[in-house]
Amino acid sequence: MREVIVVGVLIAALSGCAIEGGERMTGTVDAGRETAAERQAGAGQSEAGVLKGRVVDAAGRPVAGAEIVADNQLLYNSNLVVTTDKDGRYRVSTDVAAATFRVTGTVTRRFEGRAYTMELTPHDDTPFAGSDGAIRDFTWRLAGERSDGLGFYGSMVLFHLESYDPQSPETFLQDEDVTLTLTPQGPLIDGSAGEVITRRAERGGDGSGVLDVPIGRYRITAEHLGRPLKIRIRDTGEYGEAVVADFERLLTTVHRIQLDLKP
């Protein structure tokens, strides 16, 4: 009888949320029902049983349509998912059974005909009890070291270098001696103005190239110890002095430009 009562309590607690595809519960943004004064007054105050917060970009502008996921650490595949409103705010009830939650966020934008999904930087990523509620704000950064220490928010520009140099058959070109110059061709994915990036290549587990590059469209040139190299998009077309390239999606939030270089 006790087991039946416990199950009944859980079912009742979860009845306010719908299961989406059997994998997650979708919350409802109700910040729009508050007045502007109420939102401003309560912005910095936590509320029992409520998760809320705001998403802004690196310039402090609100980010609408960002997806916030509150991972229910008690019930498998029962996450709360909510999107931000036009002011970058979100709000969802977390008073669901005796559960703790950890909150993450992503933003998806179309750029140059492609869809890119990028992880948000949390201001506080510690778990919290659903009954206590919490405020979890995020910033959309295009580059910079991740808050969890697992790499960068920017993307990678990798290359394969044909190391044999017909002009100097006795020597082989080294990846670390390659310098890439990336010149933005218009605004970056968040609408901000990009900057010219000139960096020496690094070797890593994914290959050689330049790390932590903001998503945008770039004109790319390469040189080896000051000597220009021929360049093309990996396995595509003819080599030239420069190439204009967009990032390709490798995984959901991992994007790369891949190049071929040769003397």
Rosetta silent file (secondary structure, phi, psi, omega in degrees, C-alpha in Angstrom):
SEQUENCE: MREVIVVGVLIAALSGCAIEGGERMTGTVDAGRETAAERQAGAGQSEAGVLKGRVVDAAGRPVAGAEIVADNQLLYNSNLVVTTDKDGRYRVSTDVAAATFRVTGTVTRRFEGRAYTMELTPHDDTPFAGSDGAIRDFTWRLAGERSDGLGFYGSMVLFHLESYDPQSPETFLQDEDVTLTLTPQGPLIDGSAGEVITRRAERGGDGSGVLDVPIGRYRITAEHLGRPLKIRIRDTGEYGEAVVADFERLLTTVHRIQLDLKP
SCORE:     score description
SCORE:     0.000 S_00000001
   1 L     0.000  -39.508 -179.296    0.000    0.000    0.000 S_00000001
   2 H   -60.673  -40.764 -179.606    2.861    2.409    0.823 S_00000001
   3 H   -62.631  -39.383 -179.543    4.381    1.986   -2.654 S_00000001
   4 H   -63.395  -41.243 -179.871    1.047    2.835   -4.262 S_00000001
   5 H   -64.190  -43.322 -179.924    0.773    6.015   -2.196 S_00000001
   6 H   -61.618  -45.553  178.707    4.309    7.123   -3.159 S_00000001
   7 H   -61.428  -40.735  179.635    3.638    6.558   -6.858 S_00000001
   8 H   -62.840  -38.214  178.232    0.388    8.446   -6.555 S_00000001
   9 H   -64.254  -42.593  179.263    2.140   11.425   -5.008 S_00000001
  10 H   -64.347  -42.571  179.985    4.678   11.520   -7.817 S_00000001
  11 H   -62.603  -43.278  179.477    2.002   11.292  -10.491 S_00000001
  12 H   -63.095  -40.018 -178.636    0.049   14.093   -8.870 S_00000001
  13 H   -66.094  -32.836 -176.517    3.172   16.245   -8.600 S_00000001
  14 H   -91.847   -4.264 -172.142    4.011   15.759  -12.264 S_00000001
  15 L   -64.990  -20.117 -179.804    0.478   16.141  -13.588 S_00000001
  16 L   -80.609   -5.139 -178.495    1.003   19.848  -14.356 S_00000001
  17 L  -120.679  141.561 -179.645    3.701   19.085  -16.938 S_00000001
  18 E   -94.714  141.153  176.424    3.293   17.305  -20.241 S_00000001
  19 E   -83.277  124.965 -179.261    5.762   14.656  -21.361 S_00000001
  20 E  -101.703  113.645  178.813    7.223   15.551  -24.728 S_00000001
  21 L    60.439   19.627  179.543    8.210   12.535  -26.812 S_00000001
  22 L    70.859   12.357 -173.852    8.597   10.563  -23.592 S_00000001
  23 L  -120.725  -27.364 -176.632   11.869   12.366  -22.881 S_00000001
  24 E  -155.519  158.774  175.298   11.238   15.673  -21.188 S_00000001
  25 E  -100.968  134.682 -177.052    8.615   17.861  -19.591 S_00000001
  26 E   -99.739  120.953  178.634    8.032   21.232  -21.205 S_00000001
  27 L   -82.320  175.895 -178.167    7.565   24.183  -18.893 S_00000001
  28 L  -120.633  130.933  174.230    5.650   27.343  -19.674 S_00000001
  29 L   -74.391  118.663  177.694    7.057   30.861  -19.815 S_00000001
  30 L  -117.672   11.401  179.131    4.791   32.973  -17.647 S_00000001
  31 H   -62.263  -30.310 -178.868    6.989   36.054  -17.320 S_00000001
  32 H   -65.934  -17.002  178.942    4.824   37.714  -19.953 S_00000001
  33 H   -81.303  -15.125  179.219    1.885   37.660  -17.523 S_00000001
  34 L   -84.352  155.789  172.543    3.738   39.892  -15.073 S_00000001
  35 L   -77.255  163.284  178.914    3.856   43.653  -15.377 S_00000001
  36 H   -60.465  -38.609 -179.781    7.152   45.306  -16.215 S_00000001
  37 H   -64.438  -39.472  179.794    7.329   46.656  -12.674 S_00000001
  38 H   -66.673  -40.597 -179.774    6.805   43.191  -11.201 S_00000001
  39 H   -64.765  -41.917 -179.154    9.500   41.679  -13.387 S_00000001
  40 H   -66.742  -42.204 -177.314   11.944   44.442  -12.433 S_00000001
  41 H   -66.299  -36.127 -176.029   11.138   44.194   -8.725 S_00000001
  42 H   -97.780    4.831 -173.815   11.544   40.427   -8.603 S_00000001
  43 L   -59.764  -37.398 -175.951   14.466   40.098  -10.989 S_00000001
  44 L  -103.392   11.240 -177.272   17.030   39.655   -8.235 S_00000001
  45 L  -116.089  126.875  177.728   14.898   37.799   -5.703 S_00000001
  46 L   -74.859  154.589  179.538   14.479   34.028   -5.713 S_00000001
  47 E  -126.405  140.190  178.928   11.018   32.526   -5.272 S_00000001
  48 L   -60.828  131.170  176.136   10.137   29.194   -3.670 S_00000001
  49 L    72.494   15.377 -178.027    9.394   26.549   -6.304 S_00000001
  50 E  -132.064  131.386  169.484   10.303   28.791   -9.247 S_00000001
  51 E  -102.407  129.574  178.385   13.288   28.807  -11.589 S_00000001
  52 E  -148.616  167.957  179.154   13.755   32.086  -13.403 S_00000001
  53 E   171.204 -169.122 -177.939   16.453   34.152  -15.005 S_00000001
  54 E  -143.279  148.651  176.794   17.569   36.141  -18.015 S_00000001
  55 E  -119.168  128.765  176.495   19.759   35.573  -21.055 S_00000001
  56 E  -130.359  163.229  175.356   21.761   38.395  -22.628 S_00000001
  57 E   -89.432 -174.741 -175.049   24.493   38.570  -25.236 S_00000001
  58 L   -65.012  -20.476  178.635   28.025   39.829  -24.646 S_00000001
  59 L   -94.046    3.462  178.924   26.827   43.416  -25.148 S_00000001
  60 L    86.221    8.206  179.295   24.056   43.015  -22.566 S_00000001
  61 L   -83.069  144.070 -179.376   21.206   42.832  -25.086 S_00000001
  62 E   -64.600  144.684  178.823   18.334   40.414  -24.340 S_00000001
  63 L  -111.980  108.504  178.715   18.392   37.088  -26.178 S_00000001
  64 L   -86.367  149.745  175.117   14.917   35.878  -27.152 S_00000001
  65 L    78.168    8.668  174.903   14.173   32.245  -28.004 S_00000001
  66 L   -70.294  146.182 -179.574   17.073   30.752  -26.024 S_00000001
  67 E  -101.107  123.535  178.581   16.302   27.254  -24.697 S_00000001
  68 E  -109.354  129.690 -178.325   16.800   26.681  -20.985 S_00000001
  69 E  -118.755  120.906  172.990   16.869   23.107  -19.678 S_00000001
  70 E   -98.671  107.817 -175.712   16.432   22.277  -16.003 S_00000001
  71 E   -78.936  111.675  177.324   17.782   18.747  -15.646 S_00000001
  72 E   -72.894  112.346 -173.652   15.687   16.834  -13.114 S_00000001
  73 L   -86.323    3.595  176.514   18.310   14.819  -11.239 S_00000001
  74 L  -102.962  -47.319 -175.109   15.755   12.488   -9.647 S_00000001
  75 L  -104.766  124.675 -177.636   13.559   11.344  -12.528 S_00000001
  76 L   -65.482  136.770  177.882   15.205   10.068  -15.720 S_00000001
  77 L    53.317   41.591  178.461   14.286   11.946  -18.937 S_00000001
  78 L  -129.253   49.062 -178.426   12.006   14.345  -17.073 S_00000001
  79 E   -76.965  152.488  171.709   13.695   17.667  -17.771 S_00000001
  80 E   -95.877  129.207 -177.061   11.909   21.004  -17.695 S_00000001
  81 E  -125.541  129.953 -177.615   12.433   22.938  -20.920 S_00000001
  82 E  -144.821  153.284  178.828   11.499   26.591  -21.419 S_00000001
  83 E  -114.676  153.947 -178.188   12.399   29.375  -23.873 S_00000001
  84 L   -79.203  151.180  178.583   13.157   33.022  -23.181 S_00000001
  85 L   -86.347 -170.176 -175.150   10.738   35.809  -24.084 S_00000001
  86 L   -65.089  -20.633  177.531   11.515   38.996  -26.033 S_00000001
  87 L   -92.794    6.420 -180.000   13.196   40.476  -22.958 S_00000001
  88 L    79.178   11.082 -176.620   15.445   37.422  -22.604 S_00000001
  89 E   -99.794  154.082  174.280   13.571   36.273  -19.482 S_00000001
  90 E  -142.794  161.955 -177.692   12.206   32.877  -18.569 S_00000001
  91 E  -161.855  132.328 -179.145   10.260   31.443  -15.650 S_00000001
  92 E  -153.865  146.115  179.027    9.087   27.905  -14.853 S_00000001
  93 E   -75.758  133.076  177.439    7.780   26.007  -11.827 S_00000001
  94 L  -119.271   12.877  179.806   10.242   23.539  -10.307 S_00000001
  95 L   -81.037   64.099 -174.225    8.130   22.475   -7.334 S_00000001
  96 L  -117.882  106.691 -179.840    8.026   18.930   -8.760 S_00000001
  97 L    51.455 -162.074 -179.603    8.390   16.084   -6.263 S_00000001
  98 L   -97.887   66.519 -173.232   11.570   16.041   -4.125 S_00000001
  99 L  -112.643  152.115  168.925   13.920   16.778   -7.012 S_00000001
 100 E  -107.901  155.710 -176.202   17.072   18.790   -7.516 S_00000001
 101 E  -131.443  147.944  169.057   17.842   20.529  -10.799 S_00000001
 102 E  -124.042  135.637 -168.780   20.893   21.646  -12.748 S_00000001
 103 E  -110.867  133.053  174.466   20.305   24.287  -15.412 S_00000001
 104 E  -131.554  168.150 -179.501   21.925   24.646  -18.848 S_00000001
 105 E  -151.519  152.397  175.480   21.070   26.714  -21.892 S_00000001
 106 E  -138.864  159.889  172.745   21.559   26.972  -25.639 S_00000001
 107 E  -132.276  137.245  179.235   20.648   29.434  -28.374 S_00000001
 108 E  -116.900  130.010  179.001   20.022   28.509  -32.013 S_00000001
 109 E  -136.462  147.651  173.378   20.341   31.054  -34.804 S_00000001
 110 E   -91.409  138.436 -177.430   20.323   30.895  -38.586 S_00000001
 111 E  -149.864  122.989 -179.805   23.316   32.496  -40.266 S_00000001
 112 L    52.302   41.125  174.825   24.190   32.503  -43.954 S_00000001
 113 L    81.435    6.011  179.841   21.551   29.832  -44.595 S_00000001
 114 E  -123.647  153.749  176.805   22.686   27.448  -41.839 S_00000001
 115 E  -100.893  130.723  179.033   21.400   26.760  -38.325 S_00000001
 116 E  -123.775  133.934  175.877   23.917   26.914  -35.473 S_00000001
 117 E  -112.105  127.359 -175.196   23.303   25.880  -31.863 S_00000001
 118 E  -126.982  141.974  179.361   25.622   27.387  -29.252 S_00000001
 119 E   -77.043  146.865  178.668   25.939   26.789  -25.517 S_00000001
 120 L   -94.302  153.607  177.656   25.295   29.636  -23.100 S_00000001
 121 E   -89.560  116.699  179.111   27.612   30.708  -20.291 S_00000001
 122 E   -77.917  141.830  173.121   25.934   30.195  -16.881 S_00000001
 123 L   -78.720  -24.652  179.359   26.494   32.777  -14.169 S_00000001
 124 L  -152.812  117.366 -177.736   25.860   30.029  -11.593 S_00000001
 125 L  -112.119   20.077  178.002   25.742   26.334  -12.488 S_00000001
 126 L   -76.931  143.913  177.552   25.271   24.826   -9.025 S_00000001
 127 L   -65.536  159.418  178.407   22.297   22.451   -8.564 S_00000001
 128 E  -144.520  156.570  176.750   19.318   23.583   -6.490 S_00000001
 129 E   -77.103  131.312 -177.487   16.293   22.015   -4.825 S_00000001
 130 L   -57.794  -36.890 -179.127   13.164   22.431   -6.925 S_00000001
 131 L   -69.443  -24.773  179.359   11.060   23.391   -3.926 S_00000001
 132 L   -79.884  -33.222 -174.219   13.523   26.183   -3.055 S_00000001
 133 L    78.870  171.815 -178.765   13.630   27.720   -6.522 S_00000001
 134 E  -168.648  163.575  171.000   16.574   29.627   -7.969 S_00000001
 135 E  -112.922  125.421  179.072   17.751   32.374  -10.289 S_00000001
 136 L  -132.132  105.699  179.032   19.980   31.223  -13.133 S_00000001
 137 L   -97.555  156.474 -178.921   21.160   33.866  -15.600 S_00000001
 138 E  -137.826  156.646  172.130   23.174   33.221  -18.766 S_00000001
 139 E  -124.917  137.234  175.715   25.310   35.113  -21.281 S_00000001
 140 E   -90.597  106.802  178.820   25.643   34.226  -24.946 S_00000001
 141 L  -111.565  138.274  179.943   29.362   34.458  -25.709 S_00000001
 142 L   -86.375  -17.372 -178.875   30.840   33.676  -29.111 S_00000001
 143 L  -155.961  170.613 -179.340   34.317   32.977  -27.757 S_00000001
 144 L   114.876  160.397 -177.838   36.260   32.614  -24.543 S_00000001
 145 E   -68.410  137.194  179.592   37.107   29.839  -22.119 S_00000001
 146 L   -65.969  148.861 -178.532   34.160   27.744  -20.957 S_00000001
 147 L   -68.450  -23.034  179.402   33.065   28.168  -17.361 S_00000001
 148 L   -90.744    2.958  178.597   33.386   24.410  -16.771 S_00000001
 149 L    78.517    5.339 -177.146   36.995   24.379  -18.000 S_00000001
 150 L   -98.638   64.808  175.179   36.163   22.101  -20.947 S_00000001
 151 L    92.801 -143.894 -172.382   37.571   24.103  -23.808 S_00000001
 152 E  -129.986  161.593  175.017   36.145   27.236  -25.407 S_00000001
 153 L   -81.673  -21.955  178.205   32.828   28.674  -26.523 S_00000001
 154 L   -76.193  177.958 -176.810   34.286   29.545  -29.921 S_00000001
 155 E  -107.600  179.828 -173.399   34.737   27.160  -32.837 S_00000001
 156 E  -115.155  142.108  169.599   37.748   25.624  -34.611 S_00000001
 157 E  -115.041  107.376 -174.971   39.418   26.273  -37.952 S_00000001
 158 E  -109.729  156.458  179.352   41.455   23.152  -38.734 S_00000001
 159 E  -142.309  156.586  168.599   43.688   22.299  -41.664 S_00000001
 160 E  -110.613  121.493 -177.836   45.534   19.451  -43.321 S_00000001
 161 E  -102.049  127.079  172.341   48.960   20.586  -44.515 S_00000001
 162 L   -77.606  104.343 -168.254   50.732   18.890  -47.408 S_00000001
 163 L   -75.483  -20.610 -179.317   54.126   18.832  -45.757 S_00000001
 164 E   -75.293  126.905  179.981   56.239   17.982  -48.828 S_00000001
 165 L  -110.619  109.790 -177.828   57.695   21.100  -50.401 S_00000001
 166 L   -62.358  -22.584  178.462   58.870   20.549  -53.996 S_00000001
 167 L   -77.910  -22.266  178.385   61.052   23.663  -53.731 S_00000001
 168 L  -138.254   74.891 -173.952   62.895   22.183  -50.723 S_00000001
 169 L   -60.157  -21.520 -176.520   62.614   18.385  -50.974 S_00000001
 170 L   -82.520  -10.074  179.938   65.003   17.862  -48.069 S_00000001
 171 L  -120.938  156.585  177.544   62.692   19.648  -45.571 S_00000001
 172 E  -121.888  139.376 -179.426   59.096   19.110  -44.515 S_00000001
 173 L   -71.357  141.312 -179.472   56.651   21.817  -43.533 S_00000001
 174 L  -108.000  138.094 -179.720   55.499   21.815  -39.921 S_00000001
 175 H   -56.183  -40.666 -175.580   51.939   22.597  -38.826 S_00000001
 176 H   -66.348  -13.314  179.370   53.143   24.818  -35.961 S_00000001
 177 H   -93.909    4.475  179.258   54.848   27.135  -38.466 S_00000001
 178 E   -90.473  137.106  173.575   51.560   27.931  -40.222 S_00000001
 179 E  -119.469  129.971  176.610   49.773   31.224  -39.557 S_00000001
 180 E  -105.279  142.111  172.501   46.125   31.730  -40.522 S_00000001
 181 E  -119.996  120.906 -177.907   44.490   35.104  -41.101 S_00000001
 182 E  -113.100  118.290 -179.568   40.694   35.212  -40.836 S_00000001
 183 E  -111.205  117.107 -178.170   38.928   38.350  -42.067 S_00000001
 184 E   -59.686  139.921  176.887   35.192   38.618  -41.256 S_00000001
 185 L  -107.488   68.526 -176.483   32.931   39.067  -44.268 S_00000001
 186 L   106.891 -175.880 -178.343   30.202   41.051  -42.523 S_00000001
 187 L   -62.785  158.315  174.754   28.750   40.827  -38.988 S_00000001
 188 L   -78.292 -179.095 -172.622   29.168   37.740  -36.814 S_00000001
 189 L   -63.611  -26.496  179.169   26.274   35.448  -35.937 S_00000001
 190 L   -92.538    6.229  178.859   25.101   37.673  -33.048 S_00000001
 191 L    89.588   -5.507 -179.405   25.153   40.787  -35.235 S_00000001
 192 L   -80.215  159.971  178.235   28.326   42.195  -33.714 S_00000001
 193 L   -79.498  128.683  178.335   31.275   43.397  -35.779 S_00000001
 194 L   -82.784  170.832  177.917   34.031   40.826  -35.992 S_00000001
 195 L  -121.569  152.421  175.759   37.752   41.440  -35.869 S_00000001
 196 L   -66.572  131.300 -179.641   40.559   40.194  -38.081 S_00000001
 197 E  -112.536  121.069  174.368   42.163   37.155  -36.447 S_00000001
 198 E  -123.785  113.548 -175.564   45.813   36.331  -37.195 S_00000001
 199 E  -142.154  148.160  172.457   47.144   33.392  -35.201 S_00000001
 200 E   -75.007  144.566 -177.247   49.846   30.748  -35.312 S_00000001
 201 L   -69.996  151.380  174.202   48.491   27.210  -35.541 S_00000001
 202 E  -122.144  148.918  172.881   48.253   24.889  -32.555 S_00000001
 203 E   -94.899  138.783  178.575   48.243   21.101  -32.471 S_00000001
 204 E  -147.975 -175.617 -178.958   45.459   19.441  -30.517 S_00000001
 205 L   -65.194  -22.840 -179.341   43.456   16.276  -30.212 S_00000001
 206 L   -94.775   -6.521 -177.584   41.240   17.351  -33.120 S_00000001
 207 E   128.471 -167.292 -179.216   44.089   18.332  -35.415 S_00000001
 208 E  -102.718  143.651  178.210   46.051   21.478  -36.201 S_00000001
 209 E   162.068 -155.642 -178.324   44.549   24.917  -36.563 S_00000001
 210 E  -113.620  130.901 -176.360   43.186   27.949  -34.753 S_00000001
 211 E  -102.605  163.228  171.391   40.880   27.529  -31.754 S_00000001
 212 E    59.571   55.063  179.389   38.129   29.639  -30.180 S_00000001
 213 E  -103.890  128.716  176.952   36.923   31.495  -33.279 S_00000001
 214 L   -62.123  144.218 -179.607   33.526   33.288  -33.168 S_00000001
 215 L   -69.289  127.775  178.479   31.019   31.936  -35.673 S_00000001
 216 L  -171.133 -176.085  172.448   30.901   34.077  -38.789 S_00000001
 217 L  -102.034  131.267 -174.038   31.835   34.006  -42.459 S_00000001
 218 E  -128.079  145.883  164.582   35.569   34.528  -43.033 S_00000001
 219 E   -93.299  125.187 -171.386   38.023   35.114  -45.852 S_00000001
 220 E  -120.371  133.174  171.010   41.007   32.947  -44.915 S_00000001
 221 E  -125.418  161.654 -177.764   44.629   33.047  -46.022 S_00000001
 222 E  -140.054  149.625  174.843   47.571   30.971  -44.805 S_00000001
 223 E  -144.642  156.126  178.445   51.330   31.276  -44.735 S_00000001
 224 E  -120.529  108.736 -177.066   54.254   29.151  -43.588 S_00000001
 225 L    51.040   44.126  177.089   57.022   31.177  -41.937 S_00000001
 226 L    88.720   -9.157 -179.160   55.972   34.205  -43.983 S_00000001
 227 E   -96.496  124.610 -178.743   55.583   32.319  -47.261 S_00000001
 228 E   -60.205  141.905  175.455   52.007   32.247  -48.673 S_00000001
 229 L  -110.197  154.534  172.294   50.354   28.850  -48.945 S_00000001
 230 E   -81.049  150.045 -170.543   47.669   27.697  -51.349 S_00000001
 231 E  -144.454  148.948  172.282   44.341   27.005  -49.684 S_00000001
 232 E  -156.153  164.043  170.651   40.954   25.411  -50.271 S_00000001
 233 E   -69.005  141.862 -171.838   38.036   24.031  -48.256 S_00000001
 234 L   -47.568  121.335  175.463   38.787   20.415  -47.327 S_00000001
 235 L    58.145   29.131 -175.445   38.518   18.125  -50.375 S_00000001
 236 L  -134.931  121.078  170.229   36.595   20.779  -52.316 S_00000001
 237 L    69.353 -165.863 -177.559   37.486   22.598  -55.527 S_00000001
 238 L   -91.298  155.843  175.407   40.745   24.122  -56.672 S_00000001
 239 L   -74.733  150.364  176.472   43.454   25.677  -54.522 S_00000001
 240 E  -148.596 -173.612  179.881   43.758   29.453  -54.467 S_00000001
 241 L   -77.394  -24.510 -179.601   45.376   32.315  -52.583 S_00000001
 242 L  -153.380  164.089  177.824   42.352   32.669  -50.257 S_00000001
 243 E  -142.861  144.002  173.560   39.026   31.040  -49.521 S_00000001
 244 E  -102.199  124.877 -170.948   35.727   32.321  -48.099 S_00000001
 245 E  -137.154  149.637  171.915   34.294   29.754  -45.698 S_00000001
 246 L  -112.089  156.899  177.258   31.407   29.141  -43.294 S_00000001
 247 L   -74.130  142.498  175.063   31.447   26.835  -40.295 S_00000001
 248 E  -106.153  146.677  178.320   30.004   23.343  -40.695 S_00000001
 249 E   -81.849  126.705  175.827   28.233   21.535  -37.873 S_00000001
 250 E   -96.532  -51.237  172.194   30.106   18.494  -36.591 S_00000001
 251 E  -127.522 -179.833 -173.729   27.971   17.829  -33.501 S_00000001
 252 L   -51.435  -46.982 -178.449   24.973   19.713  -32.091 S_00000001
 253 L  -117.757   20.314 -179.874   27.064   22.492  -30.547 S_00000001
 254 E  -118.638  123.506 -176.483   30.424   21.794  -32.240 S_00000001
 255 E  -130.667  144.492 -176.979   31.247   23.630  -35.489 S_00000001
 256 E  -141.419  152.470  159.487   34.340   23.620  -37.679 S_00000001
 257 E  -109.758  132.030 -179.281   35.906   24.988  -40.798 S_00000001
 258 E  -122.106  133.143 -171.457   38.260   22.433  -42.354 S_00000001
 259 E  -127.311  159.313  167.419   40.891   23.375  -44.908 S_00000001
 260 E  -113.740  136.897  178.058   43.588   21.906  -47.118 S_00000001
 261 E  -126.949  147.000  173.194   46.919   23.763  -47.389 S_00000001
 262 E  -156.278  158.284 -179.390   49.923   23.210  -49.615 S_00000001
 263 L   -63.853    0.000    0.000   53.059   25.088  -50.755 S_00000001
